[in-house]
mmCIF file of C-alpha atoms in Angstrom:
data_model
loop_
_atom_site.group_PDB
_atom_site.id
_atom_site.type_symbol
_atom_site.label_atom_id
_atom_site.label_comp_id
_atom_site.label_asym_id
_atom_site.label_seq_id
_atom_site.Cartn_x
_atom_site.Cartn_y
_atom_site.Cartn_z
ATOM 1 C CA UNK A 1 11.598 -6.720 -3.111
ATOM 2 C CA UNK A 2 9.844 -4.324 -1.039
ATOM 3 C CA UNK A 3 10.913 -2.764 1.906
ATOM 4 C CA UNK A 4 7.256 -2.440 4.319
ATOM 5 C CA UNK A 5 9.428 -1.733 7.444
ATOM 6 C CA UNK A 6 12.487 -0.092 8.517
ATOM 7 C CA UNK A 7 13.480 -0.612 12.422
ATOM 8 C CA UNK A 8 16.175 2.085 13.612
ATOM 9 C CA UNK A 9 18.038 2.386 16.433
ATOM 10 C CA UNK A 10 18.572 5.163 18.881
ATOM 11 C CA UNK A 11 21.907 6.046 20.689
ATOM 12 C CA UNK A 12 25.028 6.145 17.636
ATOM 13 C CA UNK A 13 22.023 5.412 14.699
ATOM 14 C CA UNK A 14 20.202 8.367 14.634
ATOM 15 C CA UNK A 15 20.877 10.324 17.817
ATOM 16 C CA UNK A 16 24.222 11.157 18.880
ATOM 17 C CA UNK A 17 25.615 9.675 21.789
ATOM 18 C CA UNK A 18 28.936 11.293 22.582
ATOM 19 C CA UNK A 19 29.578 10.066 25.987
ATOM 20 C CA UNK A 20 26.266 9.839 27.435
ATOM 21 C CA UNK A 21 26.265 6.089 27.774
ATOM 22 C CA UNK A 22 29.486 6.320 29.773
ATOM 23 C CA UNK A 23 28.947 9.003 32.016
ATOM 24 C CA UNK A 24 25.210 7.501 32.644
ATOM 25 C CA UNK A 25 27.745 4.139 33.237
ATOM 26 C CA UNK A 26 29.868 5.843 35.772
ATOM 27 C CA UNK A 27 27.369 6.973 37.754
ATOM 28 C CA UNK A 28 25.568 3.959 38.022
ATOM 29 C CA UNK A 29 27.923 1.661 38.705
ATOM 30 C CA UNK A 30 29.227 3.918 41.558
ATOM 31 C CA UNK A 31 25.576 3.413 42.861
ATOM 32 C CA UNK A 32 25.981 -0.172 42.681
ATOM 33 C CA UNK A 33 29.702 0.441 45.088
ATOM 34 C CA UNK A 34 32.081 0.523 42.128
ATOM 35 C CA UNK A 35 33.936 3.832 41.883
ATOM 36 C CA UNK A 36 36.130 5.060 39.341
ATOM 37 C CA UNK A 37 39.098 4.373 41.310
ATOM 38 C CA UNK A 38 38.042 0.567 41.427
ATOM 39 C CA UNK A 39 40.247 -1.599 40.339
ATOM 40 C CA UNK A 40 37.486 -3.423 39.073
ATOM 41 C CA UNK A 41 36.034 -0.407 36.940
ATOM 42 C CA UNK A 42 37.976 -0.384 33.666
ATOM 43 C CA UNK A 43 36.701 -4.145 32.935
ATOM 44 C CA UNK A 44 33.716 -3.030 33.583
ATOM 45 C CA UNK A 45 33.658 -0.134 31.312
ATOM 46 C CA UNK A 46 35.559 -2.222 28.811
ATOM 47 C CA UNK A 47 32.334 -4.767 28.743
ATOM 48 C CA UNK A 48 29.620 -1.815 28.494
ATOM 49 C CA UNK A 49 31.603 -0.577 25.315
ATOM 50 C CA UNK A 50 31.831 -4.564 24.177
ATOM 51 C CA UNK A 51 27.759 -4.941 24.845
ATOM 52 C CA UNK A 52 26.979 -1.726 23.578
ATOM 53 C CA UNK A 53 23.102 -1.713 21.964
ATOM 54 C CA UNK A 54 22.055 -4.445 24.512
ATOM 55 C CA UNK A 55 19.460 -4.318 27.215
ATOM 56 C CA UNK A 56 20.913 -2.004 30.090
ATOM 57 C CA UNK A 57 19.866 -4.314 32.817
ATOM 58 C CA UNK A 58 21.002 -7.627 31.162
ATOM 59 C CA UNK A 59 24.594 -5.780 31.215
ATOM 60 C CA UNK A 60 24.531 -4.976 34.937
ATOM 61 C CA UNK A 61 23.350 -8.435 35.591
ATOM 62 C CA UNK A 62 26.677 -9.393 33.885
ATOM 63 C CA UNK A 63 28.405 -7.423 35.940
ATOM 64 C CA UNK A 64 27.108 -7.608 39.292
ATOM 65 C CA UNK A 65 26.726 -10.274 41.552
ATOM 66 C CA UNK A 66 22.779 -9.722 42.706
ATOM 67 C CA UNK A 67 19.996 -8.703 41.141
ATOM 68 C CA UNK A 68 19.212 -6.185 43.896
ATOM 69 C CA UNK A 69 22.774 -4.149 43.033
ATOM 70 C CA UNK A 70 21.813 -4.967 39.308
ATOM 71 C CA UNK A 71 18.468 -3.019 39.679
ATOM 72 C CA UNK A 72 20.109 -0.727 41.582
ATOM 73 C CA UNK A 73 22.308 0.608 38.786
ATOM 74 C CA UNK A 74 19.934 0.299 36.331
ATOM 75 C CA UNK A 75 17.776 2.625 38.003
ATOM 76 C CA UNK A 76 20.509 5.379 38.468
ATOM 77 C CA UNK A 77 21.599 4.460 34.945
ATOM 78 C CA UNK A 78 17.953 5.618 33.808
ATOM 79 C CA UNK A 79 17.834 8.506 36.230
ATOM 80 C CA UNK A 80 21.646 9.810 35.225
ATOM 81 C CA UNK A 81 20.832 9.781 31.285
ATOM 82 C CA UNK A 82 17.292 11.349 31.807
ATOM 83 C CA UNK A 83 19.182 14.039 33.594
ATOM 84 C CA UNK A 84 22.083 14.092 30.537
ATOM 85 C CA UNK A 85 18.989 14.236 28.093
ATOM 86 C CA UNK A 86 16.670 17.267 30.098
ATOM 87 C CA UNK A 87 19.847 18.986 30.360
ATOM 88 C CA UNK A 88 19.526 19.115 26.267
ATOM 89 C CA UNK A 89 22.713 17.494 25.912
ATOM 90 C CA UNK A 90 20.751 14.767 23.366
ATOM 91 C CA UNK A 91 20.469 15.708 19.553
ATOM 92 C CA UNK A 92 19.824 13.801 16.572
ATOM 93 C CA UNK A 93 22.182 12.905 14.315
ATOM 94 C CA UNK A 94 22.434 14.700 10.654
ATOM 95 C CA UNK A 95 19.512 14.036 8.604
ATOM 96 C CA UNK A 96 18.039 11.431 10.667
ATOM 97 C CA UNK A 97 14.998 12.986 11.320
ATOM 98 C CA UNK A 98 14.631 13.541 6.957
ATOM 99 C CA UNK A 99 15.205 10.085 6.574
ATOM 100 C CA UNK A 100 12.515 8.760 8.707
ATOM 101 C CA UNK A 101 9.733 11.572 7.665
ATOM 102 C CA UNK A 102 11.326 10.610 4.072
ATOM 103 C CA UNK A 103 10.338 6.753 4.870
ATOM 104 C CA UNK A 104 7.044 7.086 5.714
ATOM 105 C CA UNK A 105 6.152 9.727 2.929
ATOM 106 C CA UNK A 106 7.080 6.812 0.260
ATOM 107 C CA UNK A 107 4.964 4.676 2.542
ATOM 108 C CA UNK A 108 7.599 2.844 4.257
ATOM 109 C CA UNK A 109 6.650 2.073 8.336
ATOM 110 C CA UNK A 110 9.847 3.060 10.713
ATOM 111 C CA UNK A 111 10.139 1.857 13.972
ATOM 112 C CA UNK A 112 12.325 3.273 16.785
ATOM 113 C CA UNK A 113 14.162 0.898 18.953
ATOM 114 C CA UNK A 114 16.846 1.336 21.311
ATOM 115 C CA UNK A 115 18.815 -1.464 24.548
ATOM 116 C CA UNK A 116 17.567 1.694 27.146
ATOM 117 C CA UNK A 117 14.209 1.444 29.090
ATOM 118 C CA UNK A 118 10.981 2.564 28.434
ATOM 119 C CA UNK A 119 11.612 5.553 30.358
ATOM 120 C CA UNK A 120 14.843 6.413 29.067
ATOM 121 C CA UNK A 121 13.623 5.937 25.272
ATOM 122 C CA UNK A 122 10.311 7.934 25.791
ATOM 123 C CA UNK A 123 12.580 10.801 27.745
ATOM 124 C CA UNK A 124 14.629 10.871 24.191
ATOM 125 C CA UNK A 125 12.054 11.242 22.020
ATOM 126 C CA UNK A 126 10.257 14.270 23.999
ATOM 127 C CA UNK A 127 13.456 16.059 24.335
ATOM 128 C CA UNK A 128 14.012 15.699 20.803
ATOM 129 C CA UNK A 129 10.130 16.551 19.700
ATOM 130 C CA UNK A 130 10.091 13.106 18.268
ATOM 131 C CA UNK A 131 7.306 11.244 19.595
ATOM 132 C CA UNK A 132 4.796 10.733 16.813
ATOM 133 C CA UNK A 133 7.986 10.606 14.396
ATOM 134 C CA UNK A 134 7.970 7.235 13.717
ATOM 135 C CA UNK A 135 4.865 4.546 13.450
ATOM 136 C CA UNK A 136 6.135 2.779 16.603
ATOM 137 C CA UNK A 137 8.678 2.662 19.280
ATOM 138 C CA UNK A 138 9.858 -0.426 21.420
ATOM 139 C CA UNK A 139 12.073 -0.886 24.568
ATOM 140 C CA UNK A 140 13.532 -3.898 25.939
ATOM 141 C CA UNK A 141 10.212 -4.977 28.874
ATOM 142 C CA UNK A 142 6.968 -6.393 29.027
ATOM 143 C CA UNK A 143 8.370 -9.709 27.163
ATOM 144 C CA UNK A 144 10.393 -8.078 24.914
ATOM 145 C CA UNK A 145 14.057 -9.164 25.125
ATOM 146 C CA UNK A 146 16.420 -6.663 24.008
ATOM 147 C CA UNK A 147 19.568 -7.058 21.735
ATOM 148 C CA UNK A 148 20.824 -9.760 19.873
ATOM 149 C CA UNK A 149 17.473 -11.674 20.431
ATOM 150 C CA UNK A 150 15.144 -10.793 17.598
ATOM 151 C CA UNK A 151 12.039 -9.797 19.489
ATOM 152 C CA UNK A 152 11.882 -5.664 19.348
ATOM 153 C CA UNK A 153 12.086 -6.591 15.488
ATOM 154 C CA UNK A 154 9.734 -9.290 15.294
ATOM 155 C CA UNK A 155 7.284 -7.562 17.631
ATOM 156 C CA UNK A 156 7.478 -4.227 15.469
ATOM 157 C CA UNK A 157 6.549 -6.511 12.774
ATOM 158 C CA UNK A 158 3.580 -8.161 14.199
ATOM 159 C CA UNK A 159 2.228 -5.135 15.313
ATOM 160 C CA UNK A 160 2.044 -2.845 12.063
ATOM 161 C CA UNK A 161 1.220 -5.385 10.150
ATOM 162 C CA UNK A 162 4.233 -6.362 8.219
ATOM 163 C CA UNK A 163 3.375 -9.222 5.305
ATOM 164 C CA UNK A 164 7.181 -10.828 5.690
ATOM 165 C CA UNK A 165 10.179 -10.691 7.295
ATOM 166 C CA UNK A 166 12.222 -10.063 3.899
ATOM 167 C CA UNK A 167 10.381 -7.026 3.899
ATOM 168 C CA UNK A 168 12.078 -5.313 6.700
ATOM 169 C CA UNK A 169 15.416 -3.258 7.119
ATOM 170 C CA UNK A 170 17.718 -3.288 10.382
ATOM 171 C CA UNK A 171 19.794 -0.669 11.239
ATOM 172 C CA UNK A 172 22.213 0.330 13.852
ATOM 173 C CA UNK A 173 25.752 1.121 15.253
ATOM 174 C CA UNK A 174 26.680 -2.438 17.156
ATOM 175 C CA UNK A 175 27.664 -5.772 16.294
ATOM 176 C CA UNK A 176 24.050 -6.651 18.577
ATOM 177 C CA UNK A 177 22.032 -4.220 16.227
ATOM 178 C CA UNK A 178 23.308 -6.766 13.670
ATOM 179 C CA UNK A 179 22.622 -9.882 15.239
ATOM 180 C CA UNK A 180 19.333 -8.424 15.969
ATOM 181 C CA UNK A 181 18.566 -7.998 12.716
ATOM 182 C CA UNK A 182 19.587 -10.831 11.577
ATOM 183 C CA UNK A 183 18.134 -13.300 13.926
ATOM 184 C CA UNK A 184 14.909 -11.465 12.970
ATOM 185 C CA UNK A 185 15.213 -12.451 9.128
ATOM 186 C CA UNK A 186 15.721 -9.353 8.181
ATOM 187 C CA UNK A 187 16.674 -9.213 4.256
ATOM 188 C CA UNK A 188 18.701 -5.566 5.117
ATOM 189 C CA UNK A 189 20.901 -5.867 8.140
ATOM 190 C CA UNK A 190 22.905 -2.202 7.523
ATOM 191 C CA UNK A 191 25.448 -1.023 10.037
ATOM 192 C CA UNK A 192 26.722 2.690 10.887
ATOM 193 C CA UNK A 193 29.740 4.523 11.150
ATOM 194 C CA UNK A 194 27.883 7.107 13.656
ATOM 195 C CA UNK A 195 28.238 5.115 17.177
ATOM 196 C CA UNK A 196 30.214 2.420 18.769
ATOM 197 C CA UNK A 197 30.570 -0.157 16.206
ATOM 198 C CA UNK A 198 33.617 0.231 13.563
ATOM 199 C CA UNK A 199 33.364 -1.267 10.094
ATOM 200 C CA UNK A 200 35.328 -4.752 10.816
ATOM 201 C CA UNK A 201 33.086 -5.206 14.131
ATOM 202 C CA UNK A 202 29.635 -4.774 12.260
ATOM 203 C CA UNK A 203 30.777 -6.818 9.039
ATOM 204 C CA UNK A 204 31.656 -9.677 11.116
ATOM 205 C CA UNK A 205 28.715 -9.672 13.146
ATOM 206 C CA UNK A 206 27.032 -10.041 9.525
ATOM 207 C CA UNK A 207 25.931 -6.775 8.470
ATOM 208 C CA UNK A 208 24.716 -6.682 4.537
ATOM 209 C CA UNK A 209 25.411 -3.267 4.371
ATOM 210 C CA UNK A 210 27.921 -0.772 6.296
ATOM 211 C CA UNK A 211 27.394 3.087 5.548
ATOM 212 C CA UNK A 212 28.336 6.126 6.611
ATOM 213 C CA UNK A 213 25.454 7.373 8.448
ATOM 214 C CA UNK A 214 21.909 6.525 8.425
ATOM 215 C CA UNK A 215 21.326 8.969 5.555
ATOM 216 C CA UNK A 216 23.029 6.744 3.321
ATOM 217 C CA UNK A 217 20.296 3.675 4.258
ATOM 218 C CA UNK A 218 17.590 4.953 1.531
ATOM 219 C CA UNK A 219 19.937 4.322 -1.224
ATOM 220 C CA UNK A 220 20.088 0.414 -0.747
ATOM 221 C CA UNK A 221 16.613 -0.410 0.640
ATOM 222 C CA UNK A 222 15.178 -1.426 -2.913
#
């Protein structure tokens, strides 16, 4: 069967992450009153790490008790990992950027999607020179629920055109990235060993495939 569409994701998939959620975390959350001494900060942390892939704002609204201090840290959440990534402390993981050019050369569409905001995701890709890279990328917003629900899947299909959803290929570093994918129909659902996720987390949140890093993803598309 043919694969028409590959959607990847961002942060642990194909660009690094190491630490930037976190540290964007910890400054957000002491925006929102919760400082590092807190008692109530390791939980916290503990549940970013557990919901890691998912919508930014839907996990402060899990944490905090109003929308207003939920907002709150989502905007200095944004603002502290734009700072992280103009600081050039974001880079792409090893041969990411090859596999997608190598997707679309074989005629293959690739869509970027990631559990940041529009802002954050946009900031990525111009710090990495990556805008244009791919045939489309979507951000939680605008009716788009983010991570597990299937919609940043299902819209990337609608809007290039895809024929079926057995055509398309997930992949990511979380257990949501997997649900995603597979809530979506998706006939690949592959996890990877780049990001949050270990290999007993993504299996059982029904990944087809698990690999070693995104360049390994070609191999088991067709």
């Amino acid at each position: 069967m043919t694969t028409e569409l590959v959607v990847l994701d961002l942060a642990g998939t194909t660009v690094a992450d190491d630490g930037l959620v976190v540290r964007a975390f910890t400054a957000a959350i002491g925006a929102a009153g919760v400082s590092e001494e807190d008692s109530r900060f390791a939980g916290m942390l503990a549940h970013v790490h557990a919901t890691m892939g998912q919508s930014k704002i839907t996990v402060f609204r899990s944490l905090l008790p109003t929308e207003d201090l939920a907002q709150r840290a989502n905007a200095e959440f944004e603002r502290a990992y734009g700072v992280l990534v103009a600081a050039g402390e974001c880079k792409p993981l090893p041969g990411a950027e090859e596999v997608i050019r190598g997707l679309r050369h074989a005629g293959v569409k690739v869509a970027l999607t990631t559990g940041f905001a529009v802002a954050t995701q946009q900031a990525i890709l111009g710090a990495l020179g990556w805008r244009g890279l791919a045939d489309l990328a979507l951000a939680p917003g605008d009716g788009l629920r983010g991570r597990p629900y299937p919609d940043l899947v299902l819209a990337a299909v609608l809007r290039l055109g895809v024929t079926d959803v057995r055509h398309v290929a997930v992949a990511g570093d979380t257990p949501a990235d997997m649900r995603t994918g597979l809530a979506a129909g998706a006939r690949v659902v592959a996890g990877v060993l780049t990001g949050a996720g270990t290999g007993a987390e993504l299996r059982e949140a029904g990944a087809t495939h698990v690999l070693g890093s995104v360049r390994d993803l070609p191999d088991v598309l067709d």
